[in-house]
Amino acid sequence: MTDFTFADIPEQTGKTTIVTGSNTGIGFEIARHLARKGARVILACRDGDKAAEAANEMKEGPERLEVDTLHLDLANIASVREAAETAQKEKQIDLLINNAGVMMPPLSHATAGTELQFAVNHLGHFAFTALLLGKLAENGGGRVVTQSSIAHKSGDIDFDNLDASNGYAKSPFYSQSKLANLLFALELDRRLRAANSPVASIACHPGVAASELTRHLKGGAFFQPIMKVVLNTSEQGALPALQAATDPNAEGGDYLGPRGLMEARGNTSGRAYKSERARDEALAKRLWEKSEELTGINFSV
């Protein structure tokens, strides 16, 4: 696979894409670039007002991009079900980009009782993907793109403490959620292949990029301008997801990320490193089964 740049994004006219967490930061840039290439993009976000502002910014600009919004609170499975039901009414869905995330907040919980990072970053996307998989299989088959992180390398899944009742530390719980993202994407690929599904599951990570994800970090607002210079801007951080979504050479099971400075930055994207735990199929299967149990939603593959 050759290095991928913004100039390599192919025409997307006629395609419909859902991008979660796309009212700001990396998600906004993913959505904007896809819309610029002709896709109809749906911003799936928790905050309806911010999503509307982002959509209006794209639609009212000189390019007059085709953008809509969808209310989606990934911490609330009832909201995930409602959003999926609305999305099912679309004529087609060609791309689902699971981008939304929360990073190292104070301890809080989702409606199901699990710790918030695990719930939003993994469980909500797991459930949303399951509910839309049939739709993605129509029209020749689409792609599911799941955003992980280089933080997955230090992650593990503590099945006995997913609700943080036995203790909470921000960073390990974030790494756990990002490992869960990658385990999910790779297990979904294996199951899709076994079922001869036309849908492809591809994972990616943005490197280290300045985005709203850092809002819970101490000094995050101060360091963002520095990060834009030293590491990646939000736009640069969007490139691996754009490659996963559009590169004809990308395949199910790929994991894509920046090509520079230990995968932390770069103007090109390509295959990235998967940790040993991310490649553990038994761990992925156990996580899958636990995720179905916690969400009450089962996959068709």
mmCIF file of C-alpha atoms in Angstrom:
data_model
loop_
_atom_site.group_PDB
_atom_site.id
_atom_site.type_symbol
_atom_site.label_atom_id
_atom_site.label_comp_id
_atom_site.label_asym_id
_atom_site.label_seq_id
_atom_site.Cartn_x
_atom_site.Cartn_y
_atom_site.Cartn_z
ATOM 1 C CA MET A 1 0.000 0.000 0.000
ATOM 2 C CA THR A 2 1.445 3.368 -1.026
ATOM 3 C CA ASP A 3 1.262 6.482 1.144
ATOM 4 C CA PHE A 4 -2.104 8.261 0.997
ATOM 5 C CA THR A 5 -2.558 12.049 0.870
ATOM 6 C CA PHE A 6 -5.545 14.394 0.670
ATOM 7 C CA ALA A 7 -5.008 14.586 -3.094
ATOM 8 C CA ASP A 8 -5.683 10.832 -3.298
ATOM 9 C CA ILE A 9 -9.257 11.013 -1.971
ATOM 10 C CA PRO A 10 -11.439 9.781 -4.856
ATOM 11 C CA GLU A 11 -14.744 11.278 -5.966
ATOM 12 C CA GLN A 12 -17.589 10.457 -3.556
ATOM 13 C CA THR A 13 -20.596 11.751 -5.503
ATOM 14 C CA GLY A 14 -23.676 9.604 -4.930
ATOM 15 C CA LYS A 15 -22.456 8.224 -1.594
ATOM 16 C CA THR A 16 -24.008 8.816 1.827
ATOM 17 C CA THR A 17 -21.733 8.902 4.861
ATOM 18 C CA ILE A 18 -22.453 9.034 8.593
ATOM 19 C CA VAL A 19 -19.650 10.497 10.719
ATOM 20 C CA THR A 20 -20.072 10.368 14.490
ATOM 21 C CA GLY A 21 -18.706 13.199 16.622
ATOM 22 C CA SER A 22 -18.387 15.462 13.588
ATOM 23 C CA ASN A 23 -19.408 18.901 14.808
ATOM 24 C CA THR A 24 -15.797 19.811 15.607
ATOM 25 C CA GLY A 25 -12.172 18.711 15.391
ATOM 26 C CA ILE A 26 -11.119 15.620 13.474
ATOM 27 C CA GLY A 27 -14.701 14.502 12.826
ATOM 28 C CA PHE A 28 -15.561 17.874 11.308
ATOM 29 C CA GLU A 29 -12.570 17.631 8.968
ATOM 30 C CA ILE A 30 -13.454 14.068 7.953
ATOM 31 C CA ALA A 31 -16.989 15.178 7.118
ATOM 32 C CA ARG A 32 -15.853 18.332 5.316
ATOM 33 C CA HIS A 33 -13.390 16.537 3.059
ATOM 34 C CA LEU A 34 -15.892 13.827 2.135
ATOM 35 C CA ALA A 35 -18.552 16.446 1.371
ATOM 36 C CA ARG A 36 -16.046 18.363 -0.747
ATOM 37 C CA LYS A 37 -15.647 15.235 -2.839
ATOM 38 C CA GLY A 38 -19.389 15.073 -3.437
ATOM 39 C CA ALA A 39 -20.667 12.824 -0.644
ATOM 40 C CA ARG A 40 -23.836 13.573 1.261
ATOM 41 C CA VAL A 41 -22.619 13.649 4.856
ATOM 42 C CA ILE A 42 -24.678 13.168 8.015
ATOM 43 C CA LEU A 43 -23.193 14.638 11.194
ATOM 44 C CA ALA A 44 -24.190 12.244 14.003
ATOM 45 C CA CYS A 45 -23.658 14.171 17.238
ATOM 46 C CA ARG A 46 -24.861 14.396 20.826
ATOM 47 C CA ASP A 47 -25.257 18.186 20.824
ATOM 48 C CA GLY A 48 -27.872 19.103 18.232
ATOM 49 C CA ASP A 49 -27.132 22.839 18.330
ATOM 50 C CA LYS A 50 -23.427 22.365 17.711
ATOM 51 C CA ALA A 51 -24.145 19.854 14.955
ATOM 52 C CA ALA A 52 -26.490 22.346 13.280
ATOM 53 C CA GLU A 53 -23.844 25.076 13.510
ATOM 54 C CA ALA A 54 -21.256 22.800 11.906
ATOM 55 C CA ALA A 55 -23.672 21.743 9.168
ATOM 56 C CA ASN A 56 -24.583 25.350 8.422
ATOM 57 C CA GLU A 57 -20.909 26.287 8.229
ATOM 58 C CA MET A 58 -20.412 23.661 5.542
ATOM 59 C CA LYS A 59 -23.663 24.277 3.681
ATOM 60 C CA GLU A 60 -23.480 28.061 3.660
ATOM 61 C CA GLY A 61 -19.854 28.258 2.595
ATOM 62 C CA PRO A 62 -18.824 28.897 -1.006
ATOM 63 C CA GLU A 63 -18.785 25.158 -1.788
ATOM 64 C CA ARG A 64 -22.431 24.649 -0.672
ATOM 65 C CA LEU A 65 -21.775 21.158 0.653
ATOM 66 C CA GLU A 66 -24.558 18.616 1.177
ATOM 67 C CA VAL A 67 -24.745 18.043 4.927
ATOM 68 C CA ASP A 68 -27.450 16.900 7.359
ATOM 69 C CA THR A 69 -27.517 16.105 11.071
ATOM 70 C CA LEU A 70 -28.588 13.177 13.246
ATOM 71 C CA HIS A 71 -28.975 13.214 17.013
ATOM 72 C CA LEU A 72 -26.836 10.478 18.555
ATOM 73 C CA ASP A 73 -25.870 10.155 22.220
ATOM 74 C CA LEU A 74 -23.476 7.211 22.312
ATOM 75 C CA ALA A 75 -23.671 7.016 26.102
ATOM 76 C CA ASN A 76 -27.381 6.191 25.888
ATOM 77 C CA ILE A 77 -28.351 2.951 24.124
ATOM 78 C CA ALA A 78 -31.931 4.188 23.739
ATOM 79 C CA SER A 79 -30.572 7.178 21.795
ATOM 80 C CA VAL A 80 -28.388 4.849 19.715
ATOM 81 C CA ARG A 81 -31.463 2.805 18.814
ATOM 82 C CA GLU A 82 -33.444 5.917 17.883
ATOM 83 C CA ALA A 83 -30.608 7.281 15.751
ATOM 84 C CA ALA A 84 -30.209 3.959 13.947
ATOM 85 C CA GLU A 85 -33.950 3.792 13.312
ATOM 86 C CA THR A 86 -33.818 7.251 11.728
ATOM 87 C CA ALA A 87 -30.726 6.379 9.695
ATOM 88 C CA GLN A 88 -32.408 3.216 8.402
ATOM 89 C CA LYS A 89 -34.787 5.463 6.458
ATOM 90 C CA GLU A 90 -31.937 6.695 4.271
ATOM 91 C CA LYS A 91 -32.007 5.489 0.691
ATOM 92 C CA GLN A 92 -28.505 4.136 1.228
ATOM 93 C CA ILE A 93 -25.580 4.297 3.644
ATOM 94 C CA ASP A 94 -22.197 3.728 2.060
ATOM 95 C CA LEU A 95 -19.869 4.713 4.895
ATOM 96 C CA LEU A 96 -20.145 4.661 8.675
ATOM 97 C CA ILE A 97 -17.237 6.410 10.370
ATOM 98 C CA ASN A 98 -17.120 5.702 14.097
ATOM 99 C CA ASN A 99 -15.103 8.749 15.094
ATOM 100 C CA ALA A 100 -16.702 10.220 18.240
ATOM 101 C CA GLY A 101 -14.886 9.886 21.513
ATOM 102 C CA VAL A 102 -14.247 11.206 24.977
ATOM 103 C CA MET A 103 -10.740 11.329 26.448
ATOM 104 C CA MET A 104 -9.812 11.168 30.129
ATOM 105 C CA PRO A 105 -12.800 12.881 31.766
ATOM 106 C CA PRO A 106 -13.508 12.850 35.502
ATOM 107 C CA LEU A 107 -15.179 9.598 36.471
ATOM 108 C CA SER A 108 -18.694 9.392 35.106
ATOM 109 C CA HIS A 109 -20.988 6.687 33.791
ATOM 110 C CA ALA A 110 -23.264 5.958 30.874
ATOM 111 C CA THR A 111 -26.918 5.071 31.284
ATOM 112 C CA ALA A 112 -26.095 1.350 31.375
ATOM 113 C CA GLY A 113 -23.694 1.872 34.288
ATOM 114 C CA THR A 114 -20.392 1.359 32.493
ATOM 115 C CA GLU A 115 -17.562 3.907 32.714
ATOM 116 C CA LEU A 116 -18.103 6.731 30.215
ATOM 117 C CA GLN A 117 -15.030 6.296 27.980
ATOM 118 C CA PHE A 118 -15.683 2.588 27.455
ATOM 119 C CA ALA A 119 -19.378 3.295 26.879
ATOM 120 C CA VAL A 120 -19.008 6.155 24.392
ATOM 121 C CA ASN A 121 -15.846 5.161 22.569
ATOM 122 C CA HIS A 122 -16.678 1.473 22.247
ATOM 123 C CA LEU A 123 -20.129 0.277 23.324
ATOM 124 C CA GLY A 124 -22.138 3.022 21.621
ATOM 125 C CA HIS A 125 -20.308 2.510 18.341
ATOM 126 C CA PHE A 126 -20.574 -1.272 18.683
ATOM 127 C CA ALA A 127 -24.354 -1.000 19.015
ATOM 128 C CA PHE A 128 -24.774 1.653 16.304
ATOM 129 C CA THR A 129 -22.776 -0.448 13.840
ATOM 130 C CA ALA A 130 -24.778 -3.573 14.644
ATOM 131 C CA LEU A 131 -28.054 -1.788 14.002
ATOM 132 C CA LEU A 132 -26.880 -0.345 10.663
ATOM 133 C CA LEU A 133 -24.982 -3.344 9.322
ATOM 134 C CA GLY A 134 -27.874 -4.527 7.166
ATOM 135 C CA LYS A 135 -28.195 -1.100 5.595
ATOM 136 C CA LEU A 136 -24.471 -0.961 4.903
ATOM 137 C CA ALA A 137 -24.679 -4.322 3.121
ATOM 138 C CA GLU A 138 -27.090 -2.920 0.545
ATOM 139 C CA ASN A 139 -26.019 -1.201 -2.665
ATOM 140 C CA GLY A 140 -22.933 -3.368 -3.178
ATOM 141 C CA GLY A 141 -21.613 -3.100 0.366
ATOM 142 C CA GLY A 142 -20.170 -0.225 2.356
ATOM 143 C CA ARG A 143 -17.373 0.369 4.830
ATOM 144 C CA VAL A 144 -17.270 0.673 8.604
ATOM 145 C CA VAL A 145 -14.353 2.822 9.772
ATOM 146 C CA THR A 146 -13.491 2.739 13.480
ATOM 147 C CA GLN A 147 -11.184 5.309 15.064
ATOM 148 C CA SER A 148 -8.686 3.841 17.534
ATOM 149 C CA SER A 149 -5.517 5.444 18.918
ATOM 150 C CA ILE A 150 -1.826 4.811 19.494
ATOM 151 C CA ALA A 151 -2.954 4.707 23.144
ATOM 152 C CA HIS A 152 -4.308 1.220 22.442
ATOM 153 C CA LYS A 153 -0.727 -0.076 22.733
ATOM 154 C CA SER A 154 -0.788 0.282 26.527
ATOM 155 C CA GLY A 155 -4.392 -0.846 26.878
ATOM 156 C CA ASP A 156 -5.942 -3.998 28.298
ATOM 157 C CA ILE A 157 -9.555 -4.970 28.987
ATOM 158 C CA ASP A 158 -10.417 -5.290 32.680
ATOM 159 C CA PHE A 159 -13.682 -7.201 32.433
ATOM 160 C CA ASP A 160 -14.105 -7.108 36.213
ATOM 161 C CA ASN A 161 -13.994 -3.314 36.394
ATOM 162 C CA LEU A 162 -15.795 -1.920 33.363
ATOM 163 C CA ASP A 163 -17.933 0.210 35.671
ATOM 164 C CA ALA A 164 -14.863 1.506 37.568
ATOM 165 C CA SER A 165 -16.326 0.281 40.850
ATOM 166 C CA ASN A 166 -12.920 -1.120 41.779
ATOM 167 C CA GLY A 167 -11.047 2.087 40.996
ATOM 168 C CA TYR A 168 -10.625 4.597 38.192
ATOM 169 C CA ALA A 169 -7.625 6.172 36.483
ATOM 170 C CA LYS A 170 -8.261 8.360 33.441
ATOM 171 C CA SER A 171 -5.429 7.249 31.190
ATOM 172 C CA PRO A 172 -5.709 3.437 31.565
ATOM 173 C CA PHE A 173 -9.470 3.619 30.999
ATOM 174 C CA TYR A 174 -8.901 5.675 27.845
ATOM 175 C CA SER A 175 -6.343 3.159 26.568
ATOM 176 C CA GLN A 176 -8.775 0.358 27.383
ATOM 177 C CA SER A 177 -11.500 1.991 25.280
ATOM 178 C CA LYS A 178 -9.131 2.511 22.348
ATOM 179 C CA LEU A 179 -7.957 -1.107 22.496
ATOM 180 C CA ALA A 180 -11.630 -2.079 22.498
ATOM 181 C CA ASN A 181 -12.129 -0.032 19.316
ATOM 182 C CA LEU A 182 -9.359 -1.892 17.513
ATOM 183 C CA LEU A 183 -10.359 -5.319 18.827
ATOM 184 C CA PHE A 184 -13.904 -4.625 17.643
ATOM 185 C CA ALA A 185 -12.860 -3.485 14.166
ATOM 186 C CA LEU A 186 -10.664 -6.540 13.622
ATOM 187 C CA GLU A 187 -13.210 -9.015 14.999
ATOM 188 C CA LEU A 188 -15.912 -7.409 12.844
ATOM 189 C CA ASP A 189 -13.655 -7.928 9.822
ATOM 190 C CA ARG A 190 -13.211 -11.611 10.638
ATOM 191 C CA ARG A 191 -16.946 -12.114 11.049
ATOM 192 C CA LEU A 192 -17.812 -10.212 7.880
ATOM 193 C CA ARG A 193 -15.362 -12.317 5.892
ATOM 194 C CA ALA A 194 -16.725 -15.548 7.377
ATOM 195 C CA ALA A 195 -20.256 -14.474 6.397
ATOM 196 C CA ASN A 196 -19.156 -13.439 2.881
ATOM 197 C CA SER A 197 -20.541 -9.975 3.615
ATOM 198 C CA PRO A 198 -19.891 -7.153 1.118
ATOM 199 C CA VAL A 199 -19.171 -4.799 4.047
ATOM 200 C CA ALA A 200 -15.552 -4.027 4.992
ATOM 201 C CA SER A 201 -14.355 -3.129 8.508
ATOM 202 C CA ILE A 202 -11.256 -0.919 8.624
ATOM 203 C CA ALA A 203 -9.605 0.723 11.634
ATOM 204 C CA CYS A 204 -7.489 3.858 11.857
ATOM 205 C CA HIS A 205 -5.926 6.303 14.295
ATOM 206 C CA PRO A 206 -5.191 10.046 13.948
ATOM 207 C CA GLY A 207 -1.778 10.127 15.589
ATOM 208 C CA VAL A 208 -1.595 12.944 18.134
ATOM 209 C CA ALA A 209 -3.737 15.810 16.904
ATOM 210 C CA ALA A 210 -5.017 19.065 18.341
ATOM 211 C CA SER A 211 -8.760 18.608 18.755
ATOM 212 C CA GLU A 212 -11.662 19.011 21.173
ATOM 213 C CA LEU A 213 -10.793 15.552 22.501
ATOM 214 C CA THR A 214 -8.182 17.183 24.737
ATOM 215 C CA ARG A 215 -10.741 19.337 26.571
ATOM 216 C CA HIS A 216 -10.583 17.220 29.759
ATOM 217 C CA LEU A 217 -6.780 17.280 29.911
ATOM 218 C CA LYS A 218 -5.124 19.667 32.341
ATOM 219 C CA GLY A 219 -3.632 22.443 30.231
ATOM 220 C CA GLY A 220 -5.230 21.051 27.068
ATOM 221 C CA ALA A 221 -6.342 24.473 25.841
ATOM 222 C CA PHE A 222 -2.839 25.850 26.383
ATOM 223 C CA PHE A 223 -1.072 23.029 24.542
ATOM 224 C CA GLN A 224 -3.411 22.831 21.517
ATOM 225 C CA PRO A 225 -1.641 25.610 19.547
ATOM 226 C CA ILE A 226 1.706 23.948 20.246
ATOM 227 C CA MET A 227 0.356 20.547 19.168
ATOM 228 C CA LYS A 228 -0.780 22.028 15.850
ATOM 229 C CA VAL A 229 2.809 23.057 15.119
ATOM 230 C CA VAL A 230 4.746 20.127 16.590
ATOM 231 C CA LEU A 231 2.272 17.302 15.942
ATOM 232 C CA ASN A 232 -0.931 17.149 13.862
ATOM 233 C CA THR A 233 -3.705 19.614 13.214
ATOM 234 C CA SER A 234 -7.260 18.269 13.278
ATOM 235 C CA GLU A 235 -7.195 18.256 9.490
ATOM 236 C CA GLN A 236 -4.027 16.159 9.368
ATOM 237 C CA GLY A 237 -5.525 13.852 11.995
ATOM 238 C CA ALA A 238 -8.487 13.233 9.690
ATOM 239 C CA LEU A 239 -6.358 11.762 6.890
ATOM 240 C CA PRO A 240 -6.137 8.120 8.125
ATOM 241 C CA ALA A 241 -9.938 7.929 8.502
ATOM 242 C CA LEU A 242 -10.325 9.415 5.026
ATOM 243 C CA GLN A 243 -7.975 6.788 3.660
ATOM 244 C CA ALA A 244 -9.871 4.024 5.466
ATOM 245 C CA ALA A 245 -13.121 5.362 4.050
ATOM 246 C CA THR A 246 -12.094 5.969 0.451
ATOM 247 C CA ASP A 247 -8.793 4.371 -0.591
ATOM 248 C CA PRO A 248 -9.518 1.645 -3.186
ATOM 249 C CA ASN A 249 -6.430 -0.204 -1.929
ATOM 250 C CA ALA A 250 -7.599 -0.318 1.705
ATOM 251 C CA GLU A 251 -8.944 -3.701 2.769
ATOM 252 C CA GLY A 252 -11.015 -5.087 5.593
ATOM 253 C CA GLY A 253 -8.793 -5.704 8.605
ATOM 254 C CA ASP A 254 -6.406 -2.862 7.785
ATOM 255 C CA TYR A 255 -5.299 -0.455 10.523
ATOM 256 C CA LEU A 256 -4.166 2.906 9.137
ATOM 257 C CA GLY A 257 -2.355 5.863 10.664
ATOM 258 C CA PRO A 258 0.146 8.705 10.148
ATOM 259 C CA ARG A 259 3.534 7.764 8.703
ATOM 260 C CA GLY A 260 5.774 10.169 10.634
ATOM 261 C CA LEU A 261 7.341 10.505 14.109
ATOM 262 C CA MET A 262 6.424 7.127 15.631
ATOM 263 C CA GLU A 263 2.937 7.311 14.059
ATOM 264 C CA ALA A 264 2.196 10.530 15.944
ATOM 265 C CA ARG A 265 2.152 12.930 12.992
ATOM 266 C CA GLY A 266 2.512 13.212 9.235
ATOM 267 C CA ASN A 267 1.042 14.380 5.962
ATOM 268 C CA THR A 268 0.660 10.837 4.642
ATOM 269 C CA SER A 269 -1.160 7.768 5.934
ATOM 270 C CA GLY A 270 -0.594 4.027 5.643
ATOM 271 C CA ARG A 271 -0.673 0.782 7.602
ATOM 272 C CA ALA A 272 -0.085 1.200 11.342
ATOM 273 C CA TYR A 273 1.159 -1.018 14.184
ATOM 274 C CA LYS A 274 -1.278 -3.301 16.040
ATOM 275 C CA SER A 275 -0.293 -4.366 19.553
ATOM 276 C CA GLU A 276 -0.148 -8.027 20.523
ATOM 277 C CA ARG A 277 -3.345 -7.636 22.568
ATOM 278 C CA ALA A 278 -5.116 -6.017 19.608
ATOM 279 C CA ARG A 279 -4.304 -9.160 17.591
ATOM 280 C CA ASP A 280 -5.595 -11.517 20.311
ATOM 281 C CA GLU A 281 -8.618 -13.203 18.733
ATOM 282 C CA ALA A 282 -9.735 -14.841 21.975
ATOM 283 C CA LEU A 283 -9.745 -11.457 23.711
ATOM 284 C CA ALA A 284 -11.691 -9.939 20.813
ATOM 285 C CA LYS A 285 -14.295 -12.696 20.973
ATOM 286 C CA ARG A 286 -14.735 -12.246 24.724
ATOM 287 C CA LEU A 287 -15.098 -8.487 24.298
ATOM 288 C CA TRP A 288 -17.654 -9.016 21.534
ATOM 289 C CA GLU A 289 -19.789 -11.275 23.707
ATOM 290 C CA LYS A 290 -19.545 -8.885 26.665
ATOM 291 C CA SER A 291 -20.491 -5.950 24.438
ATOM 292 C CA GLU A 292 -23.593 -7.733 23.202
ATOM 293 C CA GLU A 293 -24.511 -8.473 26.808
ATOM 294 C CA LEU A 294 -24.005 -4.881 27.984
ATOM 295 C CA THR A 295 -25.815 -3.251 25.052
ATOM 296 C CA GLY A 296 -28.554 -5.837 24.608
ATOM 297 C CA ILE A 297 -27.874 -5.667 20.864
ATOM 298 C CA ASN A 298 -26.629 -8.578 18.770
ATOM 299 C CA PHE A 299 -24.925 -8.528 15.396
ATOM 300 C CA SER A 300 -26.196 -10.427 12.357
ATOM 301 C CA VAL A 301 -22.684 -11.805 11.730
#
